XYZ file of N, CA, C and O in Angstrom:
388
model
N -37.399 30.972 -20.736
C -36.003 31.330 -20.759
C -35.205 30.177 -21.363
O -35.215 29.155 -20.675
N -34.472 30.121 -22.576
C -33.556 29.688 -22.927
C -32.358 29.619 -22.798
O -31.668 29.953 -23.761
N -31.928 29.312 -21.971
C -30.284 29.232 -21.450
C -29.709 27.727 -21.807
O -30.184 26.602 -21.651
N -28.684 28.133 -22.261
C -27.950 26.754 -22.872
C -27.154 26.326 -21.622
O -26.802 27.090 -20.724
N -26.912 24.965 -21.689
C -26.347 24.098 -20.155
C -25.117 24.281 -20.513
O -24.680 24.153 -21.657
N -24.320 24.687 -19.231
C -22.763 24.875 -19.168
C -22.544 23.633 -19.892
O -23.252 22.650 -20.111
N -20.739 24.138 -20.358
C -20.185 22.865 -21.002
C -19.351 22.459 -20.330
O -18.797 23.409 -19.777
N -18.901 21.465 -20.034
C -18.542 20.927 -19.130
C -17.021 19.564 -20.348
O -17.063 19.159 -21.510
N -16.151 19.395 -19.393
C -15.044 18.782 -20.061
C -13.914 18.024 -18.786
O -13.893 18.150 -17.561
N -13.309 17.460 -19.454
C -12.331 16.619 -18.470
C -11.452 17.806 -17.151
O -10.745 18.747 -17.511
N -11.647 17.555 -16.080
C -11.182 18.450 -15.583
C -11.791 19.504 -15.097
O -11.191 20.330 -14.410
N -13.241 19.611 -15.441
C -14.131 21.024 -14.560
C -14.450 20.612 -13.349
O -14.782 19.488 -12.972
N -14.317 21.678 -12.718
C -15.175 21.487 -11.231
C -16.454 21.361 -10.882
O -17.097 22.130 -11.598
N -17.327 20.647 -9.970
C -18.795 20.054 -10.166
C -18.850 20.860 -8.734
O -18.045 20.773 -7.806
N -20.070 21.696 -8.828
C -20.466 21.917 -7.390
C -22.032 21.848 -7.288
O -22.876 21.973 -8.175
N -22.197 21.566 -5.677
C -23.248 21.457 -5.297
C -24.249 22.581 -5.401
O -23.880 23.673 -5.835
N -25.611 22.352 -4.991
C -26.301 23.941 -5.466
C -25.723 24.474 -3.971
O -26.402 25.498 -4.044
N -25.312 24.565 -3.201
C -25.181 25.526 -1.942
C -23.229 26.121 -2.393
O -22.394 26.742 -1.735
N -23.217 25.595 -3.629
C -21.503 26.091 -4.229
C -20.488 25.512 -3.652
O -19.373 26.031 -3.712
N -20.675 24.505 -3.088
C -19.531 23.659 -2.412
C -18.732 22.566 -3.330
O -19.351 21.504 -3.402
N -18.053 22.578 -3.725
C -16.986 22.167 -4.891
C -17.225 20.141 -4.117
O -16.679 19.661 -3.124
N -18.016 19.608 -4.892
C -17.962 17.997 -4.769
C -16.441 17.859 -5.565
O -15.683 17.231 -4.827
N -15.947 18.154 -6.513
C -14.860 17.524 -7.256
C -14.633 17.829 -8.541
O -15.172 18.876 -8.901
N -13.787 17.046 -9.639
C -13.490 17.919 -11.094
C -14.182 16.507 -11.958
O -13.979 15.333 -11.651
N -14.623 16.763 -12.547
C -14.655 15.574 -13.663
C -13.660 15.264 -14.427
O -12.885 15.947 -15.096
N -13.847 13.397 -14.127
C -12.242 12.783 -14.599
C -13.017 11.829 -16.009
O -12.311 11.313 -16.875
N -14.205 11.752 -16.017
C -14.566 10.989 -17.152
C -15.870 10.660 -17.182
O -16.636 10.563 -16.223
N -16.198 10.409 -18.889
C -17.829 10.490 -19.441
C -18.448 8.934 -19.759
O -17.757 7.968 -20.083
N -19.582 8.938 -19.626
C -19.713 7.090 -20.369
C -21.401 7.786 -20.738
O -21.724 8.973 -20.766
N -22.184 6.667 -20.965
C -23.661 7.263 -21.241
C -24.642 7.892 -20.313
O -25.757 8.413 -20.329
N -23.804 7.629 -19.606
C -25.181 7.928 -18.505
C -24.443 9.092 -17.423
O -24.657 9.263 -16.223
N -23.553 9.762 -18.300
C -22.802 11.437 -17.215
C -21.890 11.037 -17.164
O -21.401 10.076 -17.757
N -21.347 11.961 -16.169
C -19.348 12.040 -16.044
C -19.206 11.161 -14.138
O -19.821 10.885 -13.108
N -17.714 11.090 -14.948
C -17.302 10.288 -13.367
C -17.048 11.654 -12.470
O -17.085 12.727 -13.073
N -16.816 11.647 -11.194
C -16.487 12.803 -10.605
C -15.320 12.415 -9.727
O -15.855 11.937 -8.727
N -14.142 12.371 -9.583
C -13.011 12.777 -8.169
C -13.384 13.563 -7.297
O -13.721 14.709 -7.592
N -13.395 13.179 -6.248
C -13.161 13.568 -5.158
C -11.953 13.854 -4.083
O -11.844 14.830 -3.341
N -10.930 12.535 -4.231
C -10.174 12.755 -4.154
C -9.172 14.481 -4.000
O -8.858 15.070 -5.034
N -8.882 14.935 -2.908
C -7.985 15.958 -2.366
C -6.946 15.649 -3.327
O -6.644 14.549 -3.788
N -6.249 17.235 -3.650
C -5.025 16.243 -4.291
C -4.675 15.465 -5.806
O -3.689 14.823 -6.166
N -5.753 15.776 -6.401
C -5.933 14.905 -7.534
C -4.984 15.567 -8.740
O -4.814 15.001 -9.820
N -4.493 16.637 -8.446
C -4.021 17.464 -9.349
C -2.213 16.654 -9.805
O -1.530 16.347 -10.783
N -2.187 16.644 -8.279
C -0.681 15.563 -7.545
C -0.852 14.034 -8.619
O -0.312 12.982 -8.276
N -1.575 14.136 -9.757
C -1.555 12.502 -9.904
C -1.229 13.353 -11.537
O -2.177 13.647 -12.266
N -0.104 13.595 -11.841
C -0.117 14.172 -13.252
C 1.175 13.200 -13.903
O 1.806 12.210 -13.535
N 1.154 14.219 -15.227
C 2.601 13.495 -16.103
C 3.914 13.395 -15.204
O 4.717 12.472 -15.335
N 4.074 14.516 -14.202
C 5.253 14.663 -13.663
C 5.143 12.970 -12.317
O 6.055 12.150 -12.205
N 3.986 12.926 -11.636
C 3.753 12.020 -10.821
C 4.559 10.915 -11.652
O 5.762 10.691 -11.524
N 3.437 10.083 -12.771
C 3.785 9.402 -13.626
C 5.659 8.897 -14.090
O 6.114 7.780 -14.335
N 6.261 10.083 -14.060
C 7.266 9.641 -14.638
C 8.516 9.629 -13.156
O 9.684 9.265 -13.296
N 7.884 10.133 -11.744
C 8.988 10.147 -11.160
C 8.827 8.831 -10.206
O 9.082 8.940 -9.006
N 8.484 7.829 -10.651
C 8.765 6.545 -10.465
C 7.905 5.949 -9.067
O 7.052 6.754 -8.692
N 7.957 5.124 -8.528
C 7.252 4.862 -7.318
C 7.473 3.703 -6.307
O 7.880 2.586 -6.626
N 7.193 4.054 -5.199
C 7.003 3.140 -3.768
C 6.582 2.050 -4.535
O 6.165 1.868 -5.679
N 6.932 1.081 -3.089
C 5.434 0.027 -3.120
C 4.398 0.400 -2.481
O 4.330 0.793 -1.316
N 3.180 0.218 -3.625
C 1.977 0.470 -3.444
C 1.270 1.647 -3.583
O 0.094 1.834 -3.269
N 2.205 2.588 -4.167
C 1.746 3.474 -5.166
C 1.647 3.531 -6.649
O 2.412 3.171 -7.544
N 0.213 4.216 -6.636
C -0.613 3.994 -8.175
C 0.176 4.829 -9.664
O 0.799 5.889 -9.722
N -0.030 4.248 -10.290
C 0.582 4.632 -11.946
C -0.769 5.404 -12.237
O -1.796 4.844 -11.854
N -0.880 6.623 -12.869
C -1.595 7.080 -13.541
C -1.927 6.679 -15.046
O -1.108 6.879 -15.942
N -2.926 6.216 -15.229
C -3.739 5.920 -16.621
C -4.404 6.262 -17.234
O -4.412 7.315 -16.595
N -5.173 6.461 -18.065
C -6.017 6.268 -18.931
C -6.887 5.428 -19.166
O -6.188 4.630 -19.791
N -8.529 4.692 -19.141
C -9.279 3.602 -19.765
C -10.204 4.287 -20.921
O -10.566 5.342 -21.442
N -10.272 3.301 -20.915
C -11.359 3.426 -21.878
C -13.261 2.768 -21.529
O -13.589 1.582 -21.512
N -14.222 4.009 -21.290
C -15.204 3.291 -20.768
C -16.218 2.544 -21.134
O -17.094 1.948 -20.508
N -15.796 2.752 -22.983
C -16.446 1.918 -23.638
C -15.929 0.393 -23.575
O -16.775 -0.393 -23.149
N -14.729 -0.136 -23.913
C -13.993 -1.432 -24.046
C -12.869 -1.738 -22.826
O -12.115 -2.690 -22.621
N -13.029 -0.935 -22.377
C -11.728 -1.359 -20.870
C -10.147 -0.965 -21.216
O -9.139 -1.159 -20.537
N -10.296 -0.348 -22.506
C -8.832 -0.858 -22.812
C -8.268 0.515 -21.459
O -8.851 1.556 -21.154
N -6.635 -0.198 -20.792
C -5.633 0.626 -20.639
C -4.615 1.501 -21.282
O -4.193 1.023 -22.336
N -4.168 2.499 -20.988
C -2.916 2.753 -21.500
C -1.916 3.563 -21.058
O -2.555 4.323 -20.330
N -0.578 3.983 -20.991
C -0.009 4.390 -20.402
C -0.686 6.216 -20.927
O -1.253 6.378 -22.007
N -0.433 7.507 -19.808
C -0.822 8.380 -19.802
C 0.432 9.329 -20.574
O 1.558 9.295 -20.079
N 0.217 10.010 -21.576
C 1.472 10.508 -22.151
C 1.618 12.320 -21.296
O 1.762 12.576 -20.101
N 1.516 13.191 -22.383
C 1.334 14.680 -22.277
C -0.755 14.696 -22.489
O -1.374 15.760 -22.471
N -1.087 14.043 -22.573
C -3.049 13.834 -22.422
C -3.479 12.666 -23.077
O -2.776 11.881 -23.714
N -5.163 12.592 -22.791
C -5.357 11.600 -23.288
C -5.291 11.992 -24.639
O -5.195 13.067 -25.231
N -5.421 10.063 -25.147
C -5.565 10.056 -26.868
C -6.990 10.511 -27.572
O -8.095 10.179 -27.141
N -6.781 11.243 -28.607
C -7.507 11.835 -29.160
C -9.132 10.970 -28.891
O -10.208 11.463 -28.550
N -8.787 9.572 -29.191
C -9.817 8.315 -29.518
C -9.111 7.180 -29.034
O -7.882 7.114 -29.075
N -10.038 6.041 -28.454
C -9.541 4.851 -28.000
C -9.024 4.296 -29.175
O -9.544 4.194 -30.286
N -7.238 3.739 -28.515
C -6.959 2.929 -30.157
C -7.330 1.612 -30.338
O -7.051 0.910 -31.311
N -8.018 1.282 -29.291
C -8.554 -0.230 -29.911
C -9.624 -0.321 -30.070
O -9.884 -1.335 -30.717
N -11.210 0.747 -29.568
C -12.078 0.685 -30.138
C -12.739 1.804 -30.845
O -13.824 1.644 -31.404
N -12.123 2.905 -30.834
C -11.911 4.348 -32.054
C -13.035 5.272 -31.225
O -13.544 6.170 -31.896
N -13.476 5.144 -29.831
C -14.571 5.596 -29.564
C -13.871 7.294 -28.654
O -12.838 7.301 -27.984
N -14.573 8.272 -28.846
C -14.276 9.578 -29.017
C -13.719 9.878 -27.480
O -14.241 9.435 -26.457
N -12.579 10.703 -27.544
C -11.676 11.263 -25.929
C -12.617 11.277 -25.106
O -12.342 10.986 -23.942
N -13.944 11.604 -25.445
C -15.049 12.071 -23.858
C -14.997 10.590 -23.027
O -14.929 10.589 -21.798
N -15.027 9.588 -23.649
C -15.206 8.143 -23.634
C -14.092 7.793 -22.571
O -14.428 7.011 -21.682
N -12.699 8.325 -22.564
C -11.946 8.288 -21.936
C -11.759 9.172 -20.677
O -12.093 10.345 -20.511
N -10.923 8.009 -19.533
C -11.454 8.884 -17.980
C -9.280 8.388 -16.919
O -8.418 7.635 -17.371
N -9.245 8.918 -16.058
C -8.306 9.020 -15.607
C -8.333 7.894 -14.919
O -9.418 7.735 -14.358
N -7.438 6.907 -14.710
C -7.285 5.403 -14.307
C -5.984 5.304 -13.251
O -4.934 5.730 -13.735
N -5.923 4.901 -12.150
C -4.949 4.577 -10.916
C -4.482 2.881 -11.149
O -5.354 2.019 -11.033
N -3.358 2.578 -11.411
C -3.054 1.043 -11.607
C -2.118 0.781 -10.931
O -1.125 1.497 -11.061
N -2.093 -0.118 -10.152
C -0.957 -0.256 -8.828
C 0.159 -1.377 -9.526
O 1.144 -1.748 -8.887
């Protein structure tokens, strides 16, 4: 049987084999995707971002998992890291206090 492997992208849901939702994928590097867990994660968007914050609440970001770079989170990530050109999958959702 040939069945092609789901595709999978920033933002899908990962579940266990008994169908219990572990979390969404927030980002890729070589070796698979990061996963959130985090409740709530939806609550960390553009609107979060721009309506300002406590002390000791996190800024939503962007890295980069090839070179580290940061950056501020616009309407999505950037197409490609701009400081080391390496492709959006590369890029993952970042909390900066």
């Amino acid at each position: 049987m040939n069945e092609e492997p789901p595709k999978v992208g920033l933002g899908t849901a990962v579940y266990d084999d008994d169908g219990e939702k572990l979390g969404t994928i927030r980002g890729f590097d070589e070796d698979g995707f990061f996963v959130t867990t985090r409740e709530g994660v939806d609550a960390l968007s553009i609107e979060h971002e721009r309506a300002g914050h406590e002390f000791g609440e996190a800024e939503l970001m962007w890295r980069c998992s090839e070179c580290g770079e940061l950056g501020d989170l616009q309407e999505s990530f950037p197409e490609e890291c701009p400081n080391c050109g390496v492709e959006k999958e590369a890029i993952y959702y970042w909390t900066e206090d």
